[in-house]
Amino acid sequence: MPAYPKQFEFDALLNDGLSIHLRPIRPDDIDALAMFHQRLDPQSIYNRFFSQKTDLSPEELRHFTSVDFEDRMAFVAIHEEEIVAVGRYDVIPERTGDEVKLAEVAFLVRDDFQGRGVGSRLLQHLAVYGRLKGVTDFEAYVLADNTKMLRLFRKSGYKVTSKLDTGVFRVEYSIAHSLEARETEWVHEKRAVSASILPLLHPSSVAVIGASRDDSSIGGRLFRNLLVTSFAGPLYPINPSAEYVHSVNAYPTVRDVPGPVDLAFITVPAAAVLGVLEDCGEKGVKAVVVISAGFAEGGPGGAAMEADLLAVCRRYGMRLVGPNCMGVLNTDSTVMLDGQFGPTFPPRGNVAMSSQSGALGLAILEQATDLHIGISSFVSLGNRADLSPDDLLLFWEDDPMSDVIVLYMESFGNPRRFGRLARRVSREKPIVVVKSGRTKAGARAAASHTGSLASLDVAADALFRQSGVIRTDTLHELFDVTALLANQPLPAGRRVALLSNAGGPAILVADALESLDLQLPVFSDELRSKLQSHLQPAASTGNPVDMVASAGADQYHKCLSLLLETDEVDTVIVIFIPTTAEGNEEIVLSIRDAVEESQSGKTVLAVFMGSAEATDEITKAKIPVYPYPESATRALAAAVRYREWRDRPEGDFVEFADVDRPDAELVLRNAVARGGDEPVWLDATEVDRLLRAYGIRGAISRIVRTEDEAVEAAAAMAGPVVLKVSSPTLVHKSDVGGVALDVSGEEAVRAAFRQVTSVVDDADGALIQEYLSGGHEVIVGMSEDSLFGPLIVFGLGGIFVELMKDVSFRINPLTDTDAQDMLSEVRSAELLTGYRGADGGDTEALQDLILRVSALVEHNPEIVEMDLNPVKVFAPGEGVAVVDARVRVRRVPGFLLPSRKDIPGRLV
């Protein structure tokens, strides 16, 4: 029997935010299953078994708790150490063939958990597991009056067919992961997570455990902040040593509070936190924020304590923020929650923020206040034992108070889930991230070119690029970008107008714009004439518009109004340098007035170098102000790139009808068996067979063991050939002289065979293949990252990849849009489109190759590293061919190759 699939244990949220634990059923669940059955309503039992059963017999209990993890599988939902639901499937052998593997599915949910989404979670989990085991369809038998179960199937997102026969519906549907099923899962996930976070950011009542009359303590400062900002609900200080805290009646424990408590802040020493959490659970608290430090950040002992905290919160269904965090806040006038111990409560606005670092969180709030960036809500995540950026994205996605999402991240929890969510959320709301870790220390050594190019930061960049996330390098840049996104409409295009009273700064901005691929169009004669009518003869009316130093408020107002109304530009950057001690305030206010009077919807940025009065007035008018030209142009470029990403088609995951997956799986099965528990490189014959199974063309080739075989093979290829040493250990053959190119004639073939096989001691022959001349050389590859999963790489070959590292990465799986972007993203991409009249390449065939590699990697998780290098890209219409390829595979726990029929993808 296969090992217990522990990777399928996880915690899930229900529709009302309650947490449950899902896991495979075990033989030792007999007593718990008997107890579960005894607590069921008779009607629920009748709906499941079509008869009344007071108890399950010992034989039935053994049967229901014994599964083979293949054709019989069951999952249980656990809450407070009790089974509250069971979902199972049993494959029906007589209705299973080459194309269909049908399983009967059934669910049973305790009455007090019905209608909360338990059945939906079990159905999703069973479908994922079933697909991995080759199950294609589920069927179920449901009584006609069992409306809850019928509704579960109808709202599952799968295409359900049903037939009524003598009061019983037979329900059947394919469990292929369709777009509709995926969207249904997203809706369930978002509803559950949002419900669980609601008591955190919109609590009706708050308790501060560790509240103190000493305002220098964390508990004292936090409680005082809540009082000063006038939290909208009842506030309960918890302090066993004080009768009152700041004139508010205090309680010894949270259990002594007379009313309900939605949210509790915990500031007691680390050793006391676990007991306090137990009190909160008994009280029915829905969310807790643990400010206290001394947990996982301190080492293994603290990590164990933190795990205990999470276990208590899971048992009672409480969401946990922290530990080791600075708190949360919500500026909504109906809430006014200042649940953090810092001195700054920011102005109300439309930016939702999260910080993993508590210290940086304090700086972020202060900086946001200084720059007039209004905050809707803020969460300091600390150690992220429970609540994560992924959860906050789900909540903020539909939060009407939040238009921009800002994250400071030190690490990813689940990067694949983050990427999936961010890709969806970014379509509606920009996400700005500053993530630490841009160092070479993250690069790891690897045997292939692809592996050596990959690093943790490369993977993070690929994730952000695919999901539309705006990554900034510094906190300063993060605020520059956020100020623009939070206050101005997105730029409609790349065309920028510059309006300035000084030529030097305008030139700096123009240079910065060009370096960022933004455009500075030359104005039409008509527009220049209109501008000149308001300016002195010495002024320049090209682009930039240099109004000269004597320009006053009237010139700024009229020229800016003209630029805002013209259809020749998408964005206007206004530059102002004070040249006198008088009149500065009037100029700044004239800029504000021109923008407020305009109805064009254009993006406007201001660059004020030197002191300028009324800066606060202009920022309050939603015009971002920057002290230096470079800051403004970088922020604008980020906004433009985001707008272009958002406006592009989302792309499709391409399915290839000509793929022979069973043959590819047979190759991998044999290779994995050969390697045992160690990774192993496929030999040339296996690589060729694997690629052909996915429709990937390679050069005609053959493994030869002797000189005579080499001569015979070369003669059959009717042209020049290439010989490469065949070795089980050598990866880079050309580095040691193991490759001979453009070889013709019997004697030359014999000499080349002797030469290439002499370079290593373990040579077992040579690979002889047709010599493909002409075309462009590129590399397409894949490397497995432990956090992000498979990374697909593309780049031009030769010095472009070896020396310049001119490559593009994406996280698998790829859409057709991802593949297009990879081709255009490398700096040397123009070589494939016919640079300066040179021959171009078949970019359509190259895109097809990248997508086939993506499908190969997605379908076969055993592949850990792949190098197709070089790949020849011939003239348009002539296709591509893989000249050399290396593939490394390893055994994957949980994937049972001998019985696998279909694996639609990796678990996400």
PDB file of N, CA and C in Angstrom, residues 53-89:
ATOM      1  N   LYS A  53     -29.734   4.275   9.998  1.00  0.00           N
ATOM      2  CA  LYS A  53     -28.691   3.458  10.620  1.00  0.00           C
ATOM      3  C   LYS A  53     -28.340   4.123  11.946  1.00  0.00           C
ATOM      4  N   THR A  54     -28.737   3.510  13.026  1.00  0.00           N
ATOM      5  CA  THR A  54     -28.449   4.085  14.337  1.00  0.00           C
ATOM      6  C   THR A  54     -26.951   4.117  14.602  1.00  0.00           C
ATOM      7  N   ASP A  55     -26.288   3.029  14.243  1.00  0.00           N
ATOM      8  CA  ASP A  55     -24.841   2.938  14.430  1.00  0.00           C
ATOM      9  C   ASP A  55     -24.241   2.259  13.206  1.00  0.00           C
ATOM     10  N   LEU A  56     -22.942   2.506  13.015  1.00  0.00           N
ATOM     11  CA  LEU A  56     -22.198   1.777  11.994  1.00  0.00           C
ATOM     12  C   LEU A  56     -21.630   0.515  12.627  1.00  0.00           C
ATOM     13  N   SER A  57     -21.734  -0.602  11.945  1.00  0.00           N
ATOM     14  CA  SER A  57     -21.225  -1.868  12.470  1.00  0.00           C
ATOM     15  C   SER A  57     -19.702  -1.849  12.465  1.00  0.00           C
ATOM     16  N   PRO A  58     -19.055  -2.712  13.242  1.00  0.00           N
ATOM     17  CA  PRO A  58     -17.585  -2.787  13.207  1.00  0.00           C
ATOM     18  C   PRO A  58     -17.049  -3.028  11.810  1.00  0.00           C
ATOM     19  N   GLU A  59     -17.740  -3.881  11.019  1.00  0.00           N
ATOM     20  CA  GLU A  59     -17.295  -4.135   9.649  1.00  0.00           C
ATOM     21  C   GLU A  59     -17.392  -2.863   8.804  1.00  0.00           C
ATOM     22  N   GLU A  60     -18.473  -2.110   8.971  1.00  0.00           N
ATOM     23  CA  GLU A  60     -18.628  -0.866   8.210  1.00  0.00           C
ATOM     24  C   GLU A  60     -17.582   0.162   8.618  1.00  0.00           C
ATOM     25  N   LEU A  61     -17.300   0.260   9.906  1.00  0.00           N
ATOM     26  CA  LEU A  61     -16.293   1.216  10.362  1.00  0.00           C
ATOM     27  C   LEU A  61     -14.918   0.879   9.794  1.00  0.00           C
ATOM     28  N   ARG A  62     -14.570  -0.433   9.785  1.00  0.00           N
ATOM     29  CA  ARG A  62     -13.284  -0.824   9.203  1.00  0.00           C
ATOM     30  C   ARG A  62     -13.260  -0.538   7.712  1.00  0.00           C
ATOM     31  N   HIS A  63     -14.366  -0.772   7.043  1.00  0.00           N
ATOM     32  CA  HIS A  63     -14.429  -0.526   5.604  1.00  0.00           C
ATOM     33  C   HIS A  63     -14.278   0.966   5.300  1.00  0.00           C
ATOM     34  N   PHE A  64     -14.981   1.789   6.046  1.00  0.00           N
ATOM     35  CA  PHE A  64     -14.971   3.223   5.749  1.00  0.00           C
ATOM     36  C   PHE A  64     -13.642   3.893   6.110  1.00  0.00           C
ATOM     37  N   THR A  65     -12.895   3.294   7.053  1.00  0.00           N
ATOM     38  CA  THR A  65     -11.618   3.903   7.445  1.00  0.00           C
ATOM     39  C   THR A  65     -10.429   3.266   6.732  1.00  0.00           C
ATOM     40  N   SER A  66     -10.685   2.290   5.883  1.00  0.00           N
ATOM     41  CA  SER A  66      -9.610   1.633   5.142  1.00  0.00           C
ATOM     42  C   SER A  66      -9.691   2.054   3.680  1.00  0.00           C
ATOM     43  N   VAL A  67      -8.674   2.746   3.209  1.00  0.00           N
ATOM     44  CA  VAL A  67      -8.614   3.185   1.806  1.00  0.00           C
ATOM     45  C   VAL A  67      -7.259   2.790   1.242  1.00  0.00           C
ATOM     46  N   ASP A  68      -7.189   2.691  -0.094  1.00  0.00           N
ATOM     47  CA  ASP A  68      -5.914   2.311  -0.714  1.00  0.00           C
ATOM     48  C   ASP A  68      -5.178   3.513  -1.309  1.00  0.00           C
ATOM     49  N   PHE A  69      -5.747   4.731  -1.117  1.00  0.00           N
ATOM     50  CA  PHE A  69      -5.150   5.975  -1.611  1.00  0.00           C
ATOM     51  C   PHE A  69      -5.059   6.016  -3.135  1.00  0.00           C
ATOM     52  N   GLU A  70      -5.693   5.076  -3.811  1.00  0.00           N
ATOM     53  CA  GLU A  70      -5.696   5.061  -5.269  1.00  0.00           C
ATOM     54  C   GLU A  70      -7.146   5.032  -5.755  1.00  0.00           C
ATOM     55  N   ASP A  71      -7.751   3.848  -5.755  1.00  0.00           N
ATOM     56  CA  ASP A  71      -9.118   3.701  -6.252  1.00  0.00           C
ATOM     57  C   ASP A  71     -10.160   3.879  -5.158  1.00  0.00           C
ATOM     58  N   ARG A  72      -9.737   3.934  -3.908  1.00  0.00           N
ATOM     59  CA  ARG A  72     -10.632   4.236  -2.794  1.00  0.00           C
ATOM     60  C   ARG A  72      -9.959   5.309  -1.949  1.00  0.00           C
ATOM     61  N   MET A  73     -10.633   6.447  -1.789  1.00  0.00           N
ATOM     62  CA  MET A  73     -10.036   7.551  -1.054  1.00  0.00           C
ATOM     63  C   MET A  73     -11.100   8.267  -0.257  1.00  0.00           C
ATOM     64  N   ALA A  74     -10.735   8.751   0.912  1.00  0.00           N
ATOM     65  CA  ALA A  74     -11.659   9.518   1.744  1.00  0.00           C
ATOM     66  C   ALA A  74     -10.892  10.591   2.489  1.00  0.00           C
ATOM     67  N   PHE A  75     -11.533  11.742   2.646  1.00  0.00           N
ATOM     68  CA  PHE A  75     -10.980  12.835   3.438  1.00  0.00           C
ATOM     69  C   PHE A  75     -11.951  13.157   4.558  1.00  0.00           C
ATOM     70  N   VAL A  76     -11.391  13.535   5.701  1.00  0.00           N
ATOM     71  CA  VAL A  76     -12.215  13.960   6.829  1.00  0.00           C
ATOM     72  C   VAL A  76     -11.913  15.419   7.137  1.00  0.00           C
ATOM     73  N   ALA A  77     -12.927  16.126   7.625  1.00  0.00           N
ATOM     74  CA  ALA A  77     -12.769  17.494   8.108  1.00  0.00           C
ATOM     75  C   ALA A  77     -12.789  17.450   9.625  1.00  0.00           C
ATOM     76  N   ILE A  78     -11.770  18.062  10.231  1.00  0.00           N
ATOM     77  CA  ILE A  78     -11.597  18.015  11.686  1.00  0.00           C
ATOM     78  C   ILE A  78     -11.761  19.411  12.254  1.00  0.00           C
ATOM     79  N   HIS A  79     -12.562  19.521  13.326  1.00  0.00           N
ATOM     80  CA  HIS A  79     -12.666  20.774  14.075  1.00  0.00           C
ATOM     81  C   HIS A  79     -12.682  20.436  15.557  1.00  0.00           C
ATOM     82  N   GLU A  80     -11.789  21.077  16.298  1.00  0.00           N
ATOM     83  CA  GLU A  80     -11.651  20.823  17.730  1.00  0.00           C
ATOM     84  C   GLU A  80     -11.507  19.327  17.997  1.00  0.00           C
ATOM     85  N   GLU A  81     -10.653  18.683  17.165  1.00  0.00           N
ATOM     86  CA  GLU A  81     -10.261  17.280  17.316  1.00  0.00           C
ATOM     87  C   GLU A  81     -11.412  16.310  17.083  1.00  0.00           C
ATOM     88  N   GLU A  82     -12.496  16.761  16.478  1.00  0.00           N
ATOM     89  CA  GLU A  82     -13.622  15.882  16.155  1.00  0.00           C
ATOM     90  C   GLU A  82     -13.868  15.888  14.652  1.00  0.00           C
ATOM     91  N   ILE A  83     -14.273  14.742  14.106  1.00  0.00           N
ATOM     92  CA  ILE A  83     -14.669  14.678  12.702  1.00  0.00           C
ATOM     93  C   ILE A  83     -16.013  15.372  12.535  1.00  0.00           C
ATOM     94  N   VAL A  84     -16.073  16.328  11.612  1.00  0.00           N
ATOM     95  CA  VAL A  84     -17.329  17.031  11.367  1.00  0.00           C
ATOM     96  C   VAL A  84     -17.849  16.778   9.956  1.00  0.00           C
ATOM     97  N   ALA A  85     -17.063  16.121   9.102  1.00  0.00           N
ATOM     98  CA  ALA A  85     -17.526  15.813   7.748  1.00  0.00           C
ATOM     99  C   ALA A  85     -16.605  14.773   7.133  1.00  0.00           C
ATOM    100  N   VAL A  86     -17.166  14.021   6.203  1.00  0.00           N
ATOM    101  CA  VAL A  86     -16.408  13.011   5.454  1.00  0.00           C
ATOM    102  C   VAL A  86     -16.801  13.114   3.986  1.00  0.00           C
ATOM    103  N   GLY A  87     -15.804  13.067   3.109  1.00  0.00           N
ATOM    104  CA  GLY A  87     -16.043  12.976   1.676  1.00  0.00           C
ATOM    105  C   GLY A  87     -15.198  11.859   1.116  1.00  0.00           C
ATOM    106  N   ARG A  88     -15.755  11.058   0.213  1.00  0.00           N
ATOM    107  CA  ARG A  88     -15.016   9.893  -0.275  1.00  0.00           C
ATOM    108  C   ARG A  88     -15.371   9.601  -1.726  1.00  0.00           C
ATOM    109  N   TYR A  89     -14.443   8.874  -2.382  1.00  0.00           N
ATOM    110  CA  TYR A  89     -14.791   8.323  -3.692  1.00  0.00           C
ATOM    111  C   TYR A  89     -14.333   6.884  -3.776  1.00  0.00           C
TER     112      TYR A  89
END
